Coordinates of C-alpha atoms in Angstrom, one line a residue:
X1 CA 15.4 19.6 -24.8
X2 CA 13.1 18.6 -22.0
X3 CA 12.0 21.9 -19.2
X4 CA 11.3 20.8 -15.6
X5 CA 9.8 23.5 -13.2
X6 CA 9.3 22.1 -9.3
X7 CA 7.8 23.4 -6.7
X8 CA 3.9 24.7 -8.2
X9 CA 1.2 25.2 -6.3
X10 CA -2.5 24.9 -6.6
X11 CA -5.2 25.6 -4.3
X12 CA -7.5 22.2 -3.6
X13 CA -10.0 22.5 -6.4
X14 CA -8.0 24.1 -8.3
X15 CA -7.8 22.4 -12.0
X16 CA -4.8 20.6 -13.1
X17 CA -5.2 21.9 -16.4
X18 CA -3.2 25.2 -15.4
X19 CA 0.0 23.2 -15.5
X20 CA -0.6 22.4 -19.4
X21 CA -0.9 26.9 -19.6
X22 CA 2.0 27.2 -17.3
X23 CA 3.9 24.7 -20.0
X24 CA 3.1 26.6 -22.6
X25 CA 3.8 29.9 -21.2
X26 CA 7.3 28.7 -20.9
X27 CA 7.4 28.0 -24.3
X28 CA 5.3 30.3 -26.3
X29 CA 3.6 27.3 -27.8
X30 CA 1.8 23.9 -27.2
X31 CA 4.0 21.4 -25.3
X32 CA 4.3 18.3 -27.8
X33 CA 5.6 16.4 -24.6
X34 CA 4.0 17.6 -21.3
X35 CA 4.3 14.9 -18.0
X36 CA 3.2 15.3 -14.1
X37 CA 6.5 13.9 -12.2
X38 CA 5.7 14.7 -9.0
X39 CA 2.4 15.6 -6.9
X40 CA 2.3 15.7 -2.9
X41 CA -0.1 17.5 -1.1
X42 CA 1.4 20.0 1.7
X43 CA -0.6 20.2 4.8
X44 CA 1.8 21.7 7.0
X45 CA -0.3 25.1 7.3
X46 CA -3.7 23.8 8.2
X47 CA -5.1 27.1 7.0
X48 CA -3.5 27.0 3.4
X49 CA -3.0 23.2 2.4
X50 CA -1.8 23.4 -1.2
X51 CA -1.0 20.7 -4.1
X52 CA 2.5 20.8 -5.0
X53 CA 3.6 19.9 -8.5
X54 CA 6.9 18.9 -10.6
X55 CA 6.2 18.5 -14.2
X56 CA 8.4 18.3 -17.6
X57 CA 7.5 19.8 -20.7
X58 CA 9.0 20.1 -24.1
X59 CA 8.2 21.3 -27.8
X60 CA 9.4 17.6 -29.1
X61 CA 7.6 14.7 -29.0
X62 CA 8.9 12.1 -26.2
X63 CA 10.7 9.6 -26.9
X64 CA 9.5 6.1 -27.1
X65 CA 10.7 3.5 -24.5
X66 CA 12.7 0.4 -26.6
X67 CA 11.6 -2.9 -25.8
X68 CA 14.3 -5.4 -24.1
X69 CA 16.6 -7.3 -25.6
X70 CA 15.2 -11.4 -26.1
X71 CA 17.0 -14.5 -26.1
X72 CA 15.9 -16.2 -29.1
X73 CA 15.3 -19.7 -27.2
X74 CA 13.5 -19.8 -24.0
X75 CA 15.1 -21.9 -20.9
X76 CA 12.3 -23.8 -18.4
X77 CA 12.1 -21.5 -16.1
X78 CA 9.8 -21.7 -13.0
X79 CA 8.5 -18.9 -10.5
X80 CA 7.4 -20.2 -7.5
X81 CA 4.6 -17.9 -5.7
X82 CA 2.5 -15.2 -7.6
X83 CA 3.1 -12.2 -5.2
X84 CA 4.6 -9.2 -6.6
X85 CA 8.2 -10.7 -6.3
X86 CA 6.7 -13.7 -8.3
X87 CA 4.7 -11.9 -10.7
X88 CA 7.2 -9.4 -11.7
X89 CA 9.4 -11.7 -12.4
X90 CA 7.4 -13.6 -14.6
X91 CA 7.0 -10.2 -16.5
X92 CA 10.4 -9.1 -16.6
X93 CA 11.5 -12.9 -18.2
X94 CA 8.8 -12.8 -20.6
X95 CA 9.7 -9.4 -21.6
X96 CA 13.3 -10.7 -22.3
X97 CA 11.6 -13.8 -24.3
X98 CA 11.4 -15.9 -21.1
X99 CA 8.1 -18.2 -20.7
X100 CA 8.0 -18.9 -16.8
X101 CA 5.8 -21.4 -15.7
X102 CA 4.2 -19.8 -12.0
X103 CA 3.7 -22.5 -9.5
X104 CA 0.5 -21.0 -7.0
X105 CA -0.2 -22.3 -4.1
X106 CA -3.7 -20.3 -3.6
X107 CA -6.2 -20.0 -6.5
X108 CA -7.2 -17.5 -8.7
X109 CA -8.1 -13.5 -7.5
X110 CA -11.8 -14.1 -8.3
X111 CA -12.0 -17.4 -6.5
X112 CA -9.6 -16.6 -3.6
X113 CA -12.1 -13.6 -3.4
X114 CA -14.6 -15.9 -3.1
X115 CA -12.7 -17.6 -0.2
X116 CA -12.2 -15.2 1.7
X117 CA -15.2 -14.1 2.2
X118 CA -16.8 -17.8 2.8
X119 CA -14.4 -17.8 5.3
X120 CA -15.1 -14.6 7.2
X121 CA -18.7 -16.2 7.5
X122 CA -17.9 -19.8 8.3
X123 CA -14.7 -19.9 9.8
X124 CA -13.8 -22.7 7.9
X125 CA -10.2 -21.5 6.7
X126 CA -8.2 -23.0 3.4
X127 CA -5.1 -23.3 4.2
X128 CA -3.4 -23.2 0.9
X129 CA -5.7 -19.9 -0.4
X130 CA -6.4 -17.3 1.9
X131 CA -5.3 -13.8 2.6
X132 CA -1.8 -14.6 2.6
X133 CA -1.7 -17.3 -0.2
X134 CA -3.3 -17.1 -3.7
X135 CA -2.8 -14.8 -6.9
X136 CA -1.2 -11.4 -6.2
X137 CA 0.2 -13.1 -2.4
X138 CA -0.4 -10.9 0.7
X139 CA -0.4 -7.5 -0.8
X140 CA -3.7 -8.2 -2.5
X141 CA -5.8 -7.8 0.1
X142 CA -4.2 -4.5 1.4
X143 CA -4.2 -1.0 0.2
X144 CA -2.0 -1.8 -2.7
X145 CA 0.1 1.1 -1.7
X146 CA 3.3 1.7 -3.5
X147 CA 5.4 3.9 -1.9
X148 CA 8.8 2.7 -0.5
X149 CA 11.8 3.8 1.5
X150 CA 14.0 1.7 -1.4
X151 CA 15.9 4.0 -4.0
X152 CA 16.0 0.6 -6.1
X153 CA 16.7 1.9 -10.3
X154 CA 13.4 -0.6 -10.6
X155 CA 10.9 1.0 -8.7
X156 CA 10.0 3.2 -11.6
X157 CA 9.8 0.1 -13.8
X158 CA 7.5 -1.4 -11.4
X159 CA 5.2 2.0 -11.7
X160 CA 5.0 1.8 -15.6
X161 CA 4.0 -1.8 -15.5
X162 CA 1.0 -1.3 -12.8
X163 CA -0.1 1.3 -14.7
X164 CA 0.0 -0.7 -18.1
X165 CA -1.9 -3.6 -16.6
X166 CA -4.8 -1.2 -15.2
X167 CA -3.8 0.8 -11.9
X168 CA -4.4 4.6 -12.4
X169 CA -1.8 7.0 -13.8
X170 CA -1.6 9.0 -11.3
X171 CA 0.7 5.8 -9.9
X172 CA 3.2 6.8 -11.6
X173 CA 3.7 10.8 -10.0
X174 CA 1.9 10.7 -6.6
X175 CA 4.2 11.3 -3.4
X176 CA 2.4 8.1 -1.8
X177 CA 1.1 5.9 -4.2
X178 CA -1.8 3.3 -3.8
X179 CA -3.8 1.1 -6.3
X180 CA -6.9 -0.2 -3.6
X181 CA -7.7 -3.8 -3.7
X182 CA -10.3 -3.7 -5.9
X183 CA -8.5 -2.2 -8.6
X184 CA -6.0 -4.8 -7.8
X185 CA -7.7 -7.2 -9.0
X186 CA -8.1 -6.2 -12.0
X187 CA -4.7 -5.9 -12.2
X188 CA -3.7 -9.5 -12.0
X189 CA -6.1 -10.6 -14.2
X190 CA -4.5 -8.4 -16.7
X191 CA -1.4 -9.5 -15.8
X192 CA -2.2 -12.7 -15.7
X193 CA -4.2 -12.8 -19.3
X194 CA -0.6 -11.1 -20.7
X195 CA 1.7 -13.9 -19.3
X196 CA -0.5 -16.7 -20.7
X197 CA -0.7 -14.6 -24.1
X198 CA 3.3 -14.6 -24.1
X199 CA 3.6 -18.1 -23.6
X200 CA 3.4 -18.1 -20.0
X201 CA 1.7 -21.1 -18.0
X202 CA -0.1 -20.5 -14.6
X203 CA -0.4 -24.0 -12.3
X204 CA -3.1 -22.7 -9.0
X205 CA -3.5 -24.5 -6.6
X206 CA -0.6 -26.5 -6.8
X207 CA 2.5 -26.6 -3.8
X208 CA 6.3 -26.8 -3.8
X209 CA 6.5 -29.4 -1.7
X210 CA 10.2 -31.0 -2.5
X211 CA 13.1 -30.7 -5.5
X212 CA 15.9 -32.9 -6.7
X213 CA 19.1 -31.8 -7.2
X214 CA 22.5 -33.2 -9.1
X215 CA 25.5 -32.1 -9.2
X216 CA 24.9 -29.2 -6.5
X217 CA 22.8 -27.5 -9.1
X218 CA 18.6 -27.7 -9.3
X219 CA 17.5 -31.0 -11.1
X220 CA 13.1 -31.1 -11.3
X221 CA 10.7 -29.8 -8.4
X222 CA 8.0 -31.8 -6.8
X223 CA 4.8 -30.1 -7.1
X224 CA 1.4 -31.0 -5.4
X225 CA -2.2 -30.6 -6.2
X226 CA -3.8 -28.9 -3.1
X227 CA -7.2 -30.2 -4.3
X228 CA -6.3 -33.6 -6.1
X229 CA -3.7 -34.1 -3.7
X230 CA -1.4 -35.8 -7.3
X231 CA 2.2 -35.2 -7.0
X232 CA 4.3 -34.5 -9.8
X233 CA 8.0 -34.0 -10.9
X234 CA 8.8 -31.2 -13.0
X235 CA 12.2 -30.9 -14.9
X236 CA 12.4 -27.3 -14.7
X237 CA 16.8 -26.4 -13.8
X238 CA 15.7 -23.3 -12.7
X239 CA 13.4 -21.7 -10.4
X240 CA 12.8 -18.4 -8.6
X241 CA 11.4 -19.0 -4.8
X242 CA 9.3 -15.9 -4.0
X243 CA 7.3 -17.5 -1.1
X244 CA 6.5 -14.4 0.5
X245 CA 6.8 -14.2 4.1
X246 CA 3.9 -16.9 5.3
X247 CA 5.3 -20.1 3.8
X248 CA 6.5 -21.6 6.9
X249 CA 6.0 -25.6 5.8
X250 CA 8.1 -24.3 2.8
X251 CA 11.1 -22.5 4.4
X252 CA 11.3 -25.9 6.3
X253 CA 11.1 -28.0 3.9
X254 CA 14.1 -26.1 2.1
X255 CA 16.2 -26.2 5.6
X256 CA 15.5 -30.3 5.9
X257 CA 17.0 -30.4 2.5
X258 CA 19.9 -28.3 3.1
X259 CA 19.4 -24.9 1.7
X260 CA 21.5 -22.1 3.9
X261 CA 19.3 -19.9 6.1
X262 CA 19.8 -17.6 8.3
X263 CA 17.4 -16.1 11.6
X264 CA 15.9 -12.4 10.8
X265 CA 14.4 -10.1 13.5
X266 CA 10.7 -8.7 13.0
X267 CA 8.2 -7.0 14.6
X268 CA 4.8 -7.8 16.3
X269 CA 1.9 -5.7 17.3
X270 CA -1.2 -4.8 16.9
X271 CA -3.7 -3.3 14.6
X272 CA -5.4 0.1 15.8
X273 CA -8.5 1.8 14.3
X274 CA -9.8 5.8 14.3
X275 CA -12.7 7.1 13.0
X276 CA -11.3 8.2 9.5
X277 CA -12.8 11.6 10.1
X278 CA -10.9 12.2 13.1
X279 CA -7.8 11.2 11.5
X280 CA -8.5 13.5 8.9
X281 CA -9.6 16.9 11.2
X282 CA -6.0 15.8 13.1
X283 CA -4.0 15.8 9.9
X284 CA -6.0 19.2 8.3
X285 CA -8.0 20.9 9.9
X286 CA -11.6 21.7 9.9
X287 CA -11.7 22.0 5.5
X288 CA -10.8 17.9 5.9
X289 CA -13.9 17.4 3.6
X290 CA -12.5 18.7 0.0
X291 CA -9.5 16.8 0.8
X292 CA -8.3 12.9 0.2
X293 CA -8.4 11.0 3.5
X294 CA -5.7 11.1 5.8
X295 CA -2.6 9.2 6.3
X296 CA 0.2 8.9 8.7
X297 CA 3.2 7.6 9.4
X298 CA 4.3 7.2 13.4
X299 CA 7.5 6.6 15.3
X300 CA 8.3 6.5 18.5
X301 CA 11.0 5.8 21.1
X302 CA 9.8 6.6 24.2
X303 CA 10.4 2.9 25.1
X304 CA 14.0 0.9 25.0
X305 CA 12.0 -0.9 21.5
X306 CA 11.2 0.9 18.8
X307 CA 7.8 1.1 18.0
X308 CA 6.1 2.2 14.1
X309 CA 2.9 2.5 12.6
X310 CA 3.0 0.2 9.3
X311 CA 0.9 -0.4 6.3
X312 CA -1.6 2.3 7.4
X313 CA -5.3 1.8 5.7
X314 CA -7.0 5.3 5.6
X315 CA -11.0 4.7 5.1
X316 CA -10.0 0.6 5.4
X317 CA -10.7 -2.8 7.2
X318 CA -8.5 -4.5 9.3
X319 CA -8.8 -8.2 7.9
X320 CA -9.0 -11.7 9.1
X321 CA -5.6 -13.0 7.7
X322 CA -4.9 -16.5 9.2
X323 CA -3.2 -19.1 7.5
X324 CA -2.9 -22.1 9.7
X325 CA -5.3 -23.6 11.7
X326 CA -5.6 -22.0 15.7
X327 CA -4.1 -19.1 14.8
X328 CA -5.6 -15.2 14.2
X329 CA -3.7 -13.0 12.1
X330 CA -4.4 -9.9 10.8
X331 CA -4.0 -7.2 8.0
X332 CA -5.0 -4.0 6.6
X333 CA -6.9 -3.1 3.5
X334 CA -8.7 -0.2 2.1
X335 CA -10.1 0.0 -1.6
X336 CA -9.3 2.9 -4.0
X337 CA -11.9 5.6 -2.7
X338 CA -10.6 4.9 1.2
X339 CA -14.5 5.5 2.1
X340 CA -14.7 3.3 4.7
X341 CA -15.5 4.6 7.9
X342 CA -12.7 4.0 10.0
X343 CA -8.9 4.2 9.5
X344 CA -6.5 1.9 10.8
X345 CA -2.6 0.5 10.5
X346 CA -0.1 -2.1 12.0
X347 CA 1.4 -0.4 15.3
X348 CA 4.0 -2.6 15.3
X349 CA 7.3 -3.4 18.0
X350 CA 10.8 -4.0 17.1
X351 CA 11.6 -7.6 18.3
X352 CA 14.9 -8.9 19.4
X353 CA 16.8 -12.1 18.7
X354 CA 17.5 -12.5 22.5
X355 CA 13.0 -12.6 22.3
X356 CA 12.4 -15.4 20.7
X357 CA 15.8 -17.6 20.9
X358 CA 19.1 -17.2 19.5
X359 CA 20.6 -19.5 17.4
X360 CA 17.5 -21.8 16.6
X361 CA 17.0 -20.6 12.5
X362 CA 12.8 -21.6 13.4
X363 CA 12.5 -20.0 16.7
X364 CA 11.1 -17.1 15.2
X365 CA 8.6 -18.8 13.5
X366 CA 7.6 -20.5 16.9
X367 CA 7.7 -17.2 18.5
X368 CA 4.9 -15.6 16.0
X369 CA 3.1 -19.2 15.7
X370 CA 2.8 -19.0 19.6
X371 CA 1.2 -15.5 19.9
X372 CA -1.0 -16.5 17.2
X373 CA -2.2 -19.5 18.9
X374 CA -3.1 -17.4 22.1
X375 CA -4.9 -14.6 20.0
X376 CA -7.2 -17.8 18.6
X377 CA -7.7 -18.9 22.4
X378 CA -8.2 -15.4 23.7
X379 CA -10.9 -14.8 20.6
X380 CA -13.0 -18.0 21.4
X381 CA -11.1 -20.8 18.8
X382 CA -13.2 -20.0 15.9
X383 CA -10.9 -17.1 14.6
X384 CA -12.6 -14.0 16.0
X385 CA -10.0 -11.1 17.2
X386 CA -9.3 -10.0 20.8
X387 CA -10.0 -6.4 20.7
X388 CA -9.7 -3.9 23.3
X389 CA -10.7 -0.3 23.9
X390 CA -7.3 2.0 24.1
X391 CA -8.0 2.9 27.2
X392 CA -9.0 0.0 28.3
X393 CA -5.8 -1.4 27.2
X394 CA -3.8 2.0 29.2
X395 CA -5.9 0.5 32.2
X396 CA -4.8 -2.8 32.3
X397 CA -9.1 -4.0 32.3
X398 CA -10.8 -5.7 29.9
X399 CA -13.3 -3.5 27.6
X400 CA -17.0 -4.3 28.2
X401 CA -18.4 -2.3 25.1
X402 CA -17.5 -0.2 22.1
X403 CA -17.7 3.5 22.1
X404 CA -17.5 5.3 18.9
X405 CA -15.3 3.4 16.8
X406 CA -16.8 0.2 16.1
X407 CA -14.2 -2.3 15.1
X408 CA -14.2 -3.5 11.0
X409 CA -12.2 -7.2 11.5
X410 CA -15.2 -9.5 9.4
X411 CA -14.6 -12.6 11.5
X412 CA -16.0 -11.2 14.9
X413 CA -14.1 -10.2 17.8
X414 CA -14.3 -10.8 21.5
X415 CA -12.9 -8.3 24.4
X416 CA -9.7 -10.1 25.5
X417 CA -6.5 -8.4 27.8
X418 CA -3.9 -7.8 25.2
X419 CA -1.3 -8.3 27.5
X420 CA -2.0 -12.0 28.1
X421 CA -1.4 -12.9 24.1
X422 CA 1.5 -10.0 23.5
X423 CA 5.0 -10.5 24.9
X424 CA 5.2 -8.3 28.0
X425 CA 7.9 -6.0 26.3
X426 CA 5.3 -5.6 23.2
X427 CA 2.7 -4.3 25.6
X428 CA 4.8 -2.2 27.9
X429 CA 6.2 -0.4 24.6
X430 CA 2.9 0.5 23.2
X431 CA 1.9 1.5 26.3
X432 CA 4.0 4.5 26.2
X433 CA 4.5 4.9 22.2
X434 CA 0.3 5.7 21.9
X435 CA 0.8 8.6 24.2
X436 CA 4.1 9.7 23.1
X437 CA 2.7 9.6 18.9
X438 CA -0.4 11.8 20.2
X439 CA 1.8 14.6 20.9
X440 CA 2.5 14.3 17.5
X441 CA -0.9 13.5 16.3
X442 CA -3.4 14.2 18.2
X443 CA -6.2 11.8 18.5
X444 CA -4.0 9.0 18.0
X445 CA -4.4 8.0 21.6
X446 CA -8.6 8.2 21.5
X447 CA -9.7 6.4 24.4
X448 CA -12.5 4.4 22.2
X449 CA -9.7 3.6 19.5
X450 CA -9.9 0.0 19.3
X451 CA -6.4 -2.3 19.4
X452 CA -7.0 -5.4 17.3
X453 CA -5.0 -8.4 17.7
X454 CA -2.5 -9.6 16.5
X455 CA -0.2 -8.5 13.6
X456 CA 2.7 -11.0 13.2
X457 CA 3.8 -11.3 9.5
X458 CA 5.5 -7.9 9.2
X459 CA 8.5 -9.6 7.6
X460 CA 10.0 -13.2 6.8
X461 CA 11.9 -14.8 10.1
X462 CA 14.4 -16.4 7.8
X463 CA 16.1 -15.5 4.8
X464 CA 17.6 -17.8 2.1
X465 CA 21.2 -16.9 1.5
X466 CA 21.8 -16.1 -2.1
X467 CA 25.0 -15.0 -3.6
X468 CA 26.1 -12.5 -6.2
X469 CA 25.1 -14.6 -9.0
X470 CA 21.2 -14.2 -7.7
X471 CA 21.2 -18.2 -7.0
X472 CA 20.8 -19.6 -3.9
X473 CA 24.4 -20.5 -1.7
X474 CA 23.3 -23.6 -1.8
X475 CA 22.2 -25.0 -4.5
X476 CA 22.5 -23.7 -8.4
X477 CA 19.8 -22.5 -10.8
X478 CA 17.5 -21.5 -7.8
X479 CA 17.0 -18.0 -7.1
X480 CA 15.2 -16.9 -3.6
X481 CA 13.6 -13.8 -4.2
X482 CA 11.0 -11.0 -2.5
X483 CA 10.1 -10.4 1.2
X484 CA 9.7 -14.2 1.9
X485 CA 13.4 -14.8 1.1
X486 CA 14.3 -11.5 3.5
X487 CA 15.4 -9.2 0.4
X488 CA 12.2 -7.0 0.3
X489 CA 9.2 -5.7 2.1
X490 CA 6.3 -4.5 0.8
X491 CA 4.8 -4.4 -3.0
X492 CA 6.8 -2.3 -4.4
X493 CA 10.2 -3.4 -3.1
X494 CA 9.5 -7.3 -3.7
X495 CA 8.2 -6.3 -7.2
X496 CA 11.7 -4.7 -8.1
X497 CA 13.3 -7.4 -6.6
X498 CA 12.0 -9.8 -9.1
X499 CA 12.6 -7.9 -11.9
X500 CA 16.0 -7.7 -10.5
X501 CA 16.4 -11.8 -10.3
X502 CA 14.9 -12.1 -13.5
X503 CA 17.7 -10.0 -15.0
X504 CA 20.1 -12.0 -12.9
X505 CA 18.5 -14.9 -15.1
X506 CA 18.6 -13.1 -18.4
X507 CA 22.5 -12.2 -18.0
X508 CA 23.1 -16.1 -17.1
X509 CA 21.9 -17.1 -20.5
X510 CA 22.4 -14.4 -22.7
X511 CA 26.1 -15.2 -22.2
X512 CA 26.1 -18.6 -22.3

């Protein structure tokens, strides 16, 4: 029988190693099994900020985890996009004897690294591998942070297979989770050197660009080389689409053909950046330096729109994340140690249908597409980002110089009024949710804080209608899937969504 105590405490400093004594207190002996569940640390009382600890404990060995059932022939199976949703899946299917074949748009993590950073200098952006396309999708070049409002059965499972392809245990009980981009690539060559092993095939830089279909069900995909520009027909009668939430020529390609759709609302914003120290003294106090860097998480509703912090990097970058031509984007990302020396996240605004046009399925996509296109204009057309000072911004003036938070975005940026690239209800919301979040952070509205723009791909615009079964409404044997197909957001929800399609597919052929 397994012992759980909640609810320990231990001073910062303080070894973990007392947990193991306090196990084996409780049972007069060695624990044979002894497992962290749960760590948070409790800052509420600045003056005594404390670890707090769940762990089991038992004088039986655990037991071993069994290995899922196989089919004992392998259907074609493709995954389309090698996000988490994609990747996941893929793991999930080869676990049950499934050998996916993963159609990537963007190239390899070591090269796409490579491209990033070529483009950051140059400004000369690939549109098929970028920060948004490419191995590990979006949520590569982020924080890698894992923690999710979901109550999904496969978020654990999604833990336990980071943490076997590299990420750090401590994945698997932390209250807020992160691998770091650096570890994360790690991570999907791991992954990615498992799939292959398994019988898995890998096809980078290569694009979804059309399927065939008979009968109502899924008959081959078109694919195209993104280099070679050679087009090619594969009979695969099944494929999962996780396109994550950038794949806009793809989600209308799908509509021309007649998959079912539907309009979703999002958010837009901007990103804002702190010193990471002053975050830190807000959150606890003056012993800040003994403890991990800060995070938050901010709401407010001081205006008729809802506006939230998102995807917060503590010690991060914000990052150049076009991808199309005369547009600026942009993202968060921090490595594991967070020792950069600012902090920033998304401050994002609840959009409305009635915003961006009712009853157009791609007027969403417009919408985002359109503020992009100013932010490029506003930054010079060579995808630098308009920044402006917060109070600046509170001002209605243009900065003229940075005061002592230097902004981090690697493509340049150029002081531009926010107001002229953000909807008018975006600007007049953050206007009074920065004040009305200081009161409950203070600091948060710094006058030198620095408001980079513009964050547009919080979520999908569109989602692909799919029915019990896991398959599209439309059209048999293909199964939308993650944030791009509007049933995730984030890395860890998208990642249990894919395991969750790919035991959609398992149950299709294990009783057939």
């Amino acid at each position: 029988m397994t012992d759980r105590i909640d609810n320990i405490k231990l001073k910062i400093g303080e070894n973990e190693s007392k947990l193991v004594q306090i196990a084996r207190k409780k049972l007069g002996m060695e624990p044979k099994f002894f497992k962290i569940l749960k760590k948070s640390l409790d800052a509420r009382d600045k003056g005594n900020i404390v670890w707090i600890y769940s762990i089991a404990f038992s004088d039986e060995c655990g037991q071993p985890e069994q290995p899922l059932e196989k089919l004992k022939t392998s259907p074609s199976v493709a995954v389309i996009g090698s996000g988490p949703a994609g990747l996941f899946c893929s793991l999930r299917l080869i676990e049950h004897g499934i050998k996916p074949v993963i159609i990537e748009r963007g190239e390899r993590v070591e090269d796409r690294k490579i491209t990033n950073e070529k483009f950051f200098k140059t400004r000369l952006l690939n549109l098929n591998s970028n920060i948004q396309f490419g191995e590990g999708g979006a949520g590569t070049f982020s924080d890698g942070k894992l923690n999710t409002q979901t109550h999904s059965g496969f978020n654990l499972d999604v833990l336990k297979l980071f943490h076997k392809f590299g990420a750090p245990e401590e994945i698997l009980y932390l209250n807020k989770p992160h691998i770091g981009s650096d570890i994360l690539f790690n991570v999907l060559k791991n992954i990615r050197l498992f799939v292959e092993a398994n019988g898995g095939k890998y096809m980078f830089d290569t694009r979804f660009i059309d399927f065939t279909q008979k009968d109502g069900a899924l008959n081959s995909l078109i694919v195209e080389n993104t280099v070679t520009k050679q087009r090619s027909e594969l009979g695969l009668n099944y494929a999962v689409a996780a396109l994550g939430h950038s794949a806009r020529d793809t989600f209308s390609m799908l509509y021309d053909k007649g998959i079912e759709m539907e309009a979703r609302e999002f958010a837009v914003g901007v990103r804002i950046e702190h010193l990471a120290e002053d975050i830190n003294f807000s959150q606890y106090g003056k012993n800040y330096i003994n403890l991990p860097v800060a995070d938050y998480k901010l709401v407010s509703r001081a205006h008729e729109r809802c506006v939230f912090t998102f995807c917060m990097c503590p010690g991060g970058a914000v990052m150049p994340a076009a991808s199309e031509e005369g547009g600026v984007v942009t993202n968060g990302m921090s490595c594991y140690a967070r020792n950069g020396q600012n902090s920033n996240s998304a401050l994002m605004v609840q959009m409305k249908r009635e915003d961006f046009g009712a009853g157009d399925l791609f007027a969403g996509m417009r919408f985002q597409r359109e503020i992009e296109r100013r932010a490029y204009e506003a930054g010079g057309r060579n995808y630098s980002a308009p920044v402006q000072l917060y109070k600046d911004f509170a001002s209605d003036r243009v900065s003229s110089r940075f005061g002592d938070v230097a902004p981090t975005y690697a493509a340049g940026t150029v002081f531009a009024p926010l107001n002229e690239i953000l909807p008018e209800i975006t600007t007049e919301a953050l206007k009074k949710a920065i004040p009305d979040m200081n009161r409950r952070l203070k600091g948060f509205a710094c006058p030198d804080a620095v408001l980079t723009g513009v964050e547009t791909r919080f979520s999908s615009p569109v989602k692909i209608i799919r029915g019990e079964s896991g398959e599209s409404v439309s059209l048999k044997g293909f199964y939308p899937c993650g944030e791009g197909s509007g049933y995730s957001g984030g890395i860890t929800s998208s990642a249990a969504d894919g395991l969750r399609v790919a035991e959609k597919i398992f149950e299709k052929f294990k009783n057939h």
